PDB file of C-alpha atoms in Angstrom:
ATOM      1  CA  LEU A 248     -14.718-126.291  64.855  1.00 88.00           C
ATOM      2  CA  LEU A 249     -11.431-126.874  66.726  1.00 87.00           C
ATOM      3  CA  PRO A 250      -9.107-125.196  64.170  1.00 84.00           C
ATOM      4  CA  HIS A 251     -11.366-122.122  64.116  1.00 84.00           C
ATOM      5  CA  ALA A 252     -11.514-121.989  67.926  1.00 86.00           C
ATOM      6  CA  LEU A 253      -7.709-122.227  68.182  1.00 81.00           C
ATOM      7  CA  ALA A 254      -7.322-119.451  65.622  1.00 82.00           C
ATOM      8  CA  GLU A 255      -9.703-117.242  67.614  1.00 85.00           C
ATOM      9  CA  LEU A 256      -7.786-117.899  70.834  1.00 79.00           C
ATOM     10  CA  ALA A 257      -4.466-117.107  69.129  1.00 76.00           C
ATOM     11  CA  ALA A 258      -5.897-113.860  67.747  1.00 76.00           C
ATOM     12  CA  ALA A 259      -7.199-112.850  71.188  1.00 72.00           C
ATOM     13  CA  SER A 260      -3.786-113.586  72.734  1.00 65.00           C
ATOM     14  CA  ALA A 261      -2.027-111.521  70.056  1.00 63.00           C
ATOM     15  CA  GLY A 262      -4.453-108.686  70.699  1.00 65.00           C
ATOM     16  CA  ARG A 263      -3.701-108.725  74.417  1.00 62.00           C
ATOM     17  CA  ARG A 264       0.048-108.671  73.705  1.00 53.00           C
ATOM     18  CA  ALA A 265      -0.413-105.704  71.349  1.00 57.00           C
ATOM     19  CA  VAL A 266      -2.348-103.793  74.028  1.00 58.00           C
ATOM     20  CA  ASP A 267       0.308-104.626  76.639  1.00 54.00           C
ATOM     21  CA  ASP A 268       3.037-103.402  74.293  1.00 57.00           C
ATOM     22  CA  VAL A 269       1.273-100.072  73.775  1.00 54.00           C
ATOM     23  CA  ALA A 270       0.693 -99.704  77.521  1.00 56.00           C
ATOM     24  CA  GLY A 271       4.339-100.532  78.224  1.00 52.00           C
ATOM     25  CA  LEU A 272       5.474 -97.803  75.856  1.00 58.00           C
ATOM     26  CA  LEU A 273       3.113 -95.294  77.483  1.00 61.00           C
ATOM     27  CA  ARG A 274       3.870 -95.906  81.141  1.00 66.00           C
ATOM     28  CA  GLY A 275       6.745 -98.381  81.370  1.00 83.00           C
ATOM     29  CA  GLU A 276      10.185 -98.174  82.936  1.00 89.00           C
ATOM     30  CA  VAL A 277      13.704 -98.952  81.679  1.00 94.00           C
ATOM     31  CA  ARG A 278      16.665 -99.275  84.032  1.00 96.00           C
ATOM     32  CA  ALA A 279      20.080 -99.186  82.345  1.00 97.00           C
ATOM     33  CA  GLY A 280      23.607 -99.569  83.656  1.00 97.00           C
ATOM     34  CA  MET A 281      27.071 -98.593  82.463  1.00 96.00           C
ATOM     35  CA  VAL A 282      30.509 -99.603  83.658  1.00 94.00           C
ATOM     36  CA  THR A 283      32.117 -96.833  85.721  1.00 89.00           C
ATOM     37  CA  GLY A 284      34.211 -94.388  83.727  1.00 83.00           C
ATOM     38  CA  CYS A 285      33.003 -95.529  80.305  1.00 86.00           C
ATOM     39  CA  ALA A 286      32.252 -92.546  78.064  1.00 80.00           C
ATOM     40  CA  LEU A 287      30.089 -93.921  75.257  1.00 89.00           C
ATOM     41  CA  PRO A 288      28.223 -91.085  73.510  1.00 92.00           C
ATOM     42  CA  GLY A 289      26.293 -93.442  71.228  1.00 94.00           C
ATOM     43  CA  PHE A 290      24.718 -95.116  74.254  1.00 95.00           C
ATOM     44  CA  PHE A 291      23.706 -91.746  75.689  1.00 95.00           C
ATOM     45  CA  ASP A 292      22.271 -90.792  72.287  1.00 96.00           C
ATOM     46  CA  ALA A 293      20.205 -93.993  72.191  1.00 96.00           C
ATOM     47  CA  ILE A 294      18.734 -93.322  75.647  1.00 96.00           C
ATOM     48  CA  ALA A 295      17.991 -89.666  74.797  1.00 96.00           C
ATOM     49  CA  GLU A 296      16.342 -90.606  71.491  1.00 96.00           C
ATOM     50  CA  PHE A 297      14.241 -93.301  73.184  1.00 95.00           C
ATOM     51  CA  SER A 298      13.182 -90.898  75.972  1.00 94.00           C
ATOM     52  CA  ALA A 299      12.126 -88.254  73.451  1.00 94.00           C
ATOM     53  CA  GLU A 300      10.124 -90.820  71.485  1.00 92.00           C
ATOM     54  CA  HIS A 301       8.437 -92.288  74.602  1.00 91.00           C
ATOM     55  CA  PRO A 302       8.137 -89.536  77.240  1.00 91.00           C
ATOM     56  CA  GLY A 303       5.829 -91.642  79.406  1.00 89.00           C
ATOM     57  CA  VAL A 304       8.522 -94.262  80.040  1.00 92.00           C
ATOM     58  CA  ARG A 305      10.726 -93.609  83.051  1.00 91.00           C
ATOM     59  CA  THR A 306      14.414 -94.145  82.268  1.00 93.00           C
ATOM     60  CA  GLY A 307      17.352 -94.382  84.628  1.00 94.00           C
ATOM     61  CA  LEU A 308      21.095 -95.009  84.408  1.00 95.00           C
ATOM     62  CA  ARG A 309      23.564 -96.058  87.084  1.00 95.00           C
ATOM     63  CA  GLU A 310      27.257 -96.922  87.063  1.00 94.00           C
ATOM     64  CA  GLY A 311      29.072 -99.847  88.657  1.00 94.00           C
ATOM     65  CA  THR A 312      31.631-102.571  88.074  1.00 94.00           C
ATOM     66  CA  SER A 313      31.001-104.956  85.197  1.00 95.00           C
ATOM     67  CA  ALA A 314      30.500-107.912  87.527  1.00 94.00           C
ATOM     68  CA  ASP A 315      27.911-106.046  89.623  1.00 95.00           C
ATOM     69  CA  LEU A 316      26.063-104.811  86.527  1.00 96.00           C
ATOM     70  CA  VAL A 317      25.873-108.275  84.950  1.00 96.00           C
ATOM     71  CA  GLU A 318      24.484-109.693  88.193  1.00 95.00           C
ATOM     72  CA  ALA A 319      21.939-106.847  88.393  1.00 96.00           C
ATOM     73  CA  VAL A 320      20.745-107.632  84.853  1.00 96.00           C
ATOM     74  CA  ARG A 321      20.486-111.356  85.622  1.00 95.00           C
ATOM     75  CA  GLU A 322      18.516-110.660  88.825  1.00 94.00           C
ATOM     76  CA  GLY A 323      16.169-108.192  87.095  1.00 94.00           C
ATOM     77  CA  PHE A 324      17.317-105.052  88.932  1.00 95.00           C
ATOM     78  CA  LEU A 325      18.560-103.644  85.607  1.00 97.00           C
ATOM     79  CA  ASP A 326      17.098-104.201  82.146  1.00 96.00           C
ATOM     80  CA  LEU A 327      20.324-103.776  80.161  1.00 97.00           C
ATOM     81  CA  ALA A 328      23.883-102.602  80.757  1.00 97.00           C
ATOM     82  CA  VAL A 329      27.136-101.731  79.018  1.00 97.00           C
ATOM     83  CA  VAL A 330      29.819-103.931  80.601  1.00 96.00           C
ATOM     84  CA  GLY A 331      33.352-105.175  80.127  1.00 94.00           C
ATOM     85  CA  ALA A 332      33.625-108.927  79.656  1.00 93.00           C
ATOM     86  CA  HIS A 333      35.945-111.748  78.675  1.00 89.00           C
ATOM     87  CA  GLY A 334      35.574-115.477  78.019  1.00 86.00           C
ATOM     88  CA  GLU A 335      32.201-117.066  77.384  1.00 84.00           C
ATOM     89  CA  PRO A 336      29.055-114.898  77.510  1.00 81.00           C
ATOM     90  CA  ALA A 337      27.022-115.115  80.709  1.00 82.00           C
ATOM     91  CA  PRO A 338      24.244-117.757  80.445  1.00 87.00           C
ATOM     92  CA  GLY A 339      20.713-116.474  79.940  1.00 92.00           C
ATOM     93  CA  LEU A 340      21.834-113.113  78.602  1.00 95.00           C
ATOM     94  CA  GLY A 341      21.745-111.661  75.119  1.00 95.00           C
ATOM     95  CA  SER A 342      24.657-109.472  74.094  1.00 95.00           C
ATOM     96  CA  LEU A 343      25.769-106.979  71.474  1.00 95.00           C
ATOM     97  CA  VAL A 344      29.579-106.824  71.231  1.00 95.00           C
ATOM     98  CA  LEU A 345      30.788-103.254  70.728  1.00 94.00           C
ATOM     99  CA  VAL A 346      34.567-103.766  70.987  1.00 92.00           C
ATOM    100  CA  ASP A 347      36.739-106.895  71.199  1.00 95.00           C
ATOM    101  CA  GLU A 348      40.377-105.908  71.623  1.00 96.00           C
ATOM    102  CA  PRO A 349      43.681-106.845  73.283  1.00 97.00           C
ATOM    103  CA  LEU A 350      44.969-105.554  76.587  1.00 97.00           C
ATOM    104  CA  ILE A 351      48.136-103.460  76.549  1.00 98.00           C
ATOM    105  CA  ALA A 352      50.651-102.089  79.032  1.00 98.00           C
ATOM    106  CA  LEU A 353      51.375 -98.373  79.376  1.00 98.00           C
ATOM    107  CA  ARG A 354      54.754 -97.165  80.644  1.00 97.00           C
ATOM    108  CA  ARG A 355      56.394 -93.788  81.082  1.00 97.00           C
ATOM    109  CA  ARG A 356      57.748 -92.330  77.862  1.00 94.00           C
ATOM    110  CA  ASP A 357      60.997 -91.150  79.465  1.00 94.00           C
ATOM    111  CA  ALA A 358      61.806 -94.676  80.718  1.00 90.00           C
ATOM    112  CA  ASP A 359      62.462 -95.885  77.142  1.00 92.00           C
ATOM    113  CA  PRO A 360      60.030 -98.835  77.411  1.00 93.00           C
ATOM    114  CA  PRO A 361      60.256-101.856  75.076  1.00 95.00           C
ATOM    115  CA  ALA A 362      57.812-102.231  72.187  1.00 95.00           C
ATOM    116  CA  VAL A 363      56.788-105.705  73.373  1.00 97.00           C
ATOM    117  CA  LEU A 364      56.584-107.208  76.863  1.00 96.00           C
ATOM    118  CA  ALA A 365      56.064-110.821  77.914  1.00 95.00           C
ATOM    119  CA  LEU A 366      52.876-111.283  79.899  1.00 95.00           C
ATOM    120  CA  ALA A 367      54.737-113.225  82.601  1.00 93.00           C
ATOM    121  CA  GLU A 368      57.122-110.300  83.112  1.00 93.00           C
ATOM    122  CA  LEU A 369      54.208-107.866  83.315  1.00 94.00           C
ATOM    123  CA  CYS A 370      52.396-109.952  85.917  1.00 91.00           C
ATOM    124  CA  ALA A 371      55.512-110.114  88.107  1.00 89.00           C
ATOM    125  CA  GLY A 372      56.004-106.341  88.257  1.00 89.00           C
ATOM    126  CA  PRO A 373      54.212-103.491  90.028  1.00 94.00           C
ATOM    127  CA  LEU A 374      50.907-102.794  88.285  1.00 96.00           C
ATOM    128  CA  VAL A 375      48.251-100.103  88.230  1.00 97.00           C
ATOM    129  CA  THR A 376      44.904-101.570  87.206  1.00 96.00           C
ATOM    130  CA  LEU A 377      41.161-101.258  87.331  1.00 95.00           C
ATOM    131  CA  PRO A 378      39.541-102.916  90.383  1.00 94.00           C
ATOM    132  CA  VAL A 379      38.258-106.459  90.741  1.00 93.00           C
ATOM    133  CA  GLY A 380      34.884-106.642  88.990  1.00 93.00           C
ATOM    134  CA  ALA A 381      36.050-104.745  85.903  1.00 93.00           C
ATOM    135  CA  GLY A 382      36.124-106.732  82.653  1.00 93.00           C
ATOM    136  CA  ILE A 383      39.709-105.682  81.851  1.00 95.00           C
ATOM    137  CA  ARG A 384      40.853-106.737  85.319  1.00 94.00           C
ATOM    138  CA  ALA A 385      39.083-110.101  84.992  1.00 93.00           C
ATOM    139  CA  ALA A 386      40.780-110.727  81.633  1.00 94.00           C
ATOM    140  CA  LEU A 387      44.187-109.849  83.115  1.00 94.00           C
ATOM    141  CA  ASP A 388      43.728-112.059  86.184  1.00 92.00           C
ATOM    142  CA  ALA A 389      42.553-115.004  84.047  1.00 91.00           C
ATOM    143  CA  ALA A 390      45.509-114.663  81.664  1.00 92.00           C
ATOM    144  CA  CYS A 391      48.037-114.445  84.512  1.00 91.00           C
ATOM    145  CA  ALA A 392      46.527-117.374  86.450  1.00 88.00           C
ATOM    146  CA  GLY A 393      48.545-120.015  84.578  1.00 78.00           C
ATOM    147  CA  LEU A 394      51.834-118.123  84.844  1.00 83.00           C
ATOM    148  CA  GLY A 395      52.387-118.332  88.579  1.00 74.00           C
ATOM    149  CA  PRO A 396      51.186-116.141  91.449  1.00 67.00           C
ATOM    150  CA  GLN A 397      48.286-113.839  90.710  1.00 75.00           C
ATOM    151  CA  PRO A 398      49.310-110.223  90.075  1.00 79.00           C
ATOM    152  CA  ARG A 399      48.971-107.941  93.084  1.00 81.00           C
ATOM    153  CA  PRO A 400      48.472-104.420  91.750  1.00 92.00           C
ATOM    154  CA  ALA A 401      50.227-101.707  93.689  1.00 93.00           C
ATOM    155  CA  PHE A 402      47.364 -99.336  92.911  1.00 96.00           C
ATOM    156  CA  GLU A 403      43.758 -99.778  91.773  1.00 96.00           C
ATOM    157  CA  ALA A 404      41.484 -97.083  90.375  1.00 95.00           C
ATOM    158  CA  SER A 405      37.959 -97.135  88.971  1.00 91.00           C
ATOM    159  CA  THR A 406      38.597 -95.076  85.813  1.00 93.00           C
ATOM    160  CA  PRO A 407      41.202 -95.428  83.015  1.00 94.00           C
ATOM    161  CA  GLU A 408      42.238 -91.794  83.428  1.00 94.00           C
ATOM    162  CA  VAL A 409      43.211 -92.305  87.070  1.00 96.00           C
ATOM    163  CA  VAL A 410      45.000 -95.580  86.259  1.00 97.00           C
ATOM    164  CA  ALA A 411      47.028 -93.780  83.598  1.00 97.00           C
ATOM    165  CA  GLY A 412      47.699 -90.794  85.863  1.00 97.00           C
ATOM    166  CA  LEU A 413      49.164 -93.031  88.570  1.00 97.00           C
ATOM    167  CA  ALA A 414      51.343 -94.893  86.056  1.00 97.00           C
ATOM    168  CA  ALA A 415      52.570 -91.596  84.596  1.00 97.00           C
ATOM    169  CA  ARG A 416      53.944 -90.747  88.043  1.00 96.00           C
ATOM    170  CA  GLY A 417      56.077 -93.886  88.104  1.00 95.00           C
ATOM    171  CA  LEU A 418      53.902 -95.911  90.479  1.00 96.00           C
ATOM    172  CA  GLY A 419      53.660 -98.972  88.224  1.00 96.00           C
ATOM    173  CA  THR A 420      52.748-100.240  84.772  1.00 97.00           C
ATOM    174  CA  ALA A 421      49.185 -99.459  83.716  1.00 98.00           C
ATOM    175  CA  VAL A 422      47.103-102.230  82.131  1.00 97.00           C
ATOM    176  CA  LEU A 423      44.214-101.066  79.947  1.00 97.00           C
ATOM    177  CA  SER A 424      42.592-101.949  76.613  1.00 95.00           C
ATOM    178  CA  ALA A 425      44.149-101.050  73.264  1.00 95.00           C
ATOM    179  CA  SER A 426      41.654 -98.266  72.538  1.00 92.00           C
ATOM    180  CA  MET A 427      42.859 -96.477  75.697  1.00 93.00           C
ATOM    181  CA  SER A 428      46.493 -96.269  74.523  1.00 92.00           C
ATOM    182  CA  GLY A 429      46.306 -92.480  74.146  1.00 92.00           C
ATOM    183  CA  VAL A 430      44.744 -91.820  77.534  1.00 93.00           C
ATOM    184  CA  HIS A 431      47.850 -89.978  78.848  1.00 96.00           C
ATOM    185  CA  PRO A 432      50.501 -88.063  76.844  1.00 96.00           C
ATOM    186  CA  ASP A 433      53.398 -89.173  79.075  1.00 96.00           C
ATOM    187  CA  LEU A 434      52.718 -92.891  78.590  1.00 97.00           C
ATOM    188  CA  VAL A 435      53.763 -95.183  75.723  1.00 97.00           C
ATOM    189  CA  ARG A 436      51.936 -98.287  74.567  1.00 97.00           C
ATOM    190  CA  VAL A 437      53.692-101.618  75.102  1.00 97.00           C
ATOM    191  CA  ASP A 438      52.142-104.675  73.425  1.00 98.00           C
ATOM    192  CA  LEU A 439      51.800-107.873  75.463  1.00 97.00           C
ATOM    193  CA  VAL A 440      52.783-111.375  74.321  1.00 96.00           C
ATOM    194  CA  PRO A 441      50.555-113.300  74.550  1.00 95.00           C
ATOM    195  CA  ALA A 442      47.908-110.587  74.638  1.00 95.00           C
ATOM    196  CA  PRO A 443      44.741-111.174  76.715  1.00 94.00           C
ATOM    197  CA  THR A 444      41.567-109.817  75.152  1.00 96.00           C
ATOM    198  CA  ALA A 445      38.488-108.153  76.625  1.00 95.00           C
ATOM    199  CA  ARG A 446      35.134-107.057  75.243  1.00 95.00           C
ATOM    200  CA  LEU A 447      32.866-104.100  75.742  1.00 95.00           C
ATOM    201  CA  GLU A 448      29.270-105.194  75.199  1.00 96.00           C
ATOM    202  CA  VAL A 449      25.638-104.461  75.921  1.00 97.00           C
ATOM    203  CA  VAL A 450      23.859-107.255  77.827  1.00 97.00           C
ATOM    204  CA  TRP A 451      20.194-107.931  78.626  1.00 97.00           C
ATOM    205  CA  ARG A 452      18.026-110.811  79.779  1.00 95.00           C
ATOM    206  CA  GLU A 453      16.854-113.058  76.973  1.00 93.00           C
ATOM    207  CA  PRO A 454      14.108-112.688  75.883  1.00 90.00           C
ATOM    208  CA  PRO A 455      14.048-108.915  76.573  1.00 87.00           C
ATOM    209  CA  PRO A 456      11.622-108.163  79.443  1.00 83.00           C
ATOM    210  CA  GLY A 457       8.941-105.926  77.977  1.00 85.00           C
ATOM    211  CA  PRO A 458       8.248-103.680  75.011  1.00 89.00           C
ATOM    212  CA  ALA A 459      10.112-100.640  76.347  1.00 91.00           C
ATOM    213  CA  VAL A 460      13.357-102.609  76.678  1.00 92.00           C
ATOM    214  CA  ARG A 461      12.930-104.088  73.208  1.00 92.00           C
ATOM    215  CA  ARG A 462      12.398-100.621  71.752  1.00 92.00           C
ATOM    216  CA  LEU A 463      15.437 -99.188  73.556  1.00 94.00           C
ATOM    217  CA  LEU A 464      17.552-102.062  72.232  1.00 95.00           C
ATOM    218  CA  ARG A 465      16.569-101.028  68.710  1.00 95.00           C
ATOM    219  CA  HIS A 466      17.933 -97.551  69.369  1.00 96.00           C
ATOM    220  CA  VAL A 467      21.096 -99.014  70.915  1.00 96.00           C
ATOM    221  CA  ARG A 468      21.688-101.201  67.864  1.00 95.00           C
ATOM    222  CA  ALA A 469      21.059 -98.254  65.559  1.00 96.00           C
ATOM    223  CA  HIS A 470      23.684 -96.126  67.320  1.00 94.00           C
ATOM    224  CA  LEU A 471      26.225 -98.763  68.355  1.00 91.00           C
ATOM    225  CA  GLY A 472      25.603-101.931  66.345  1.00 77.00           C
TER     226      GLY A 472
END
């Protein structure tokens, strides 16, 4: 009788999980995060589509630095987040890489900047960067660590637009990701050698905590994967 009893117990357990999944999609909660200043329409579309499909699930979104968001996901305060990252993925987290690209420098167009700039020369000059905790800033600091003193940015700002605006006024060289090269018309892209890289990715605890989070991740993959 043992094999039959085990099969019955497994079926009962599966039934309970199915009921919990339905309940979670009727009255659950999903807490999402996004790195400050990141305009990602596909992510907003995924949340809106999920909310329309499951109106009983409360959804929320808050901004922050990548480091703070990753920690919030690991501690369970957030269910998933869009963050900037570099190096090895954080342990215990699943991830969906959206962009993996090099960092670049941006200098004033009227200053006749070079096409290529050595990373060591960049790190020694006045910089305008994102703050500590941003993925791009972490990638820059890690790349400059073996070249001498850590860079000390003259100005820090929480959004790429403000970083570019400060650099356009001659206050330093902006450091952003390659996809942000057109963020200001008065700035010209300067490639770095060697070029640090940074990622934009969605992270969540593995395995995903609950049916609502799993369902939202399906929408995220559909729009951004």
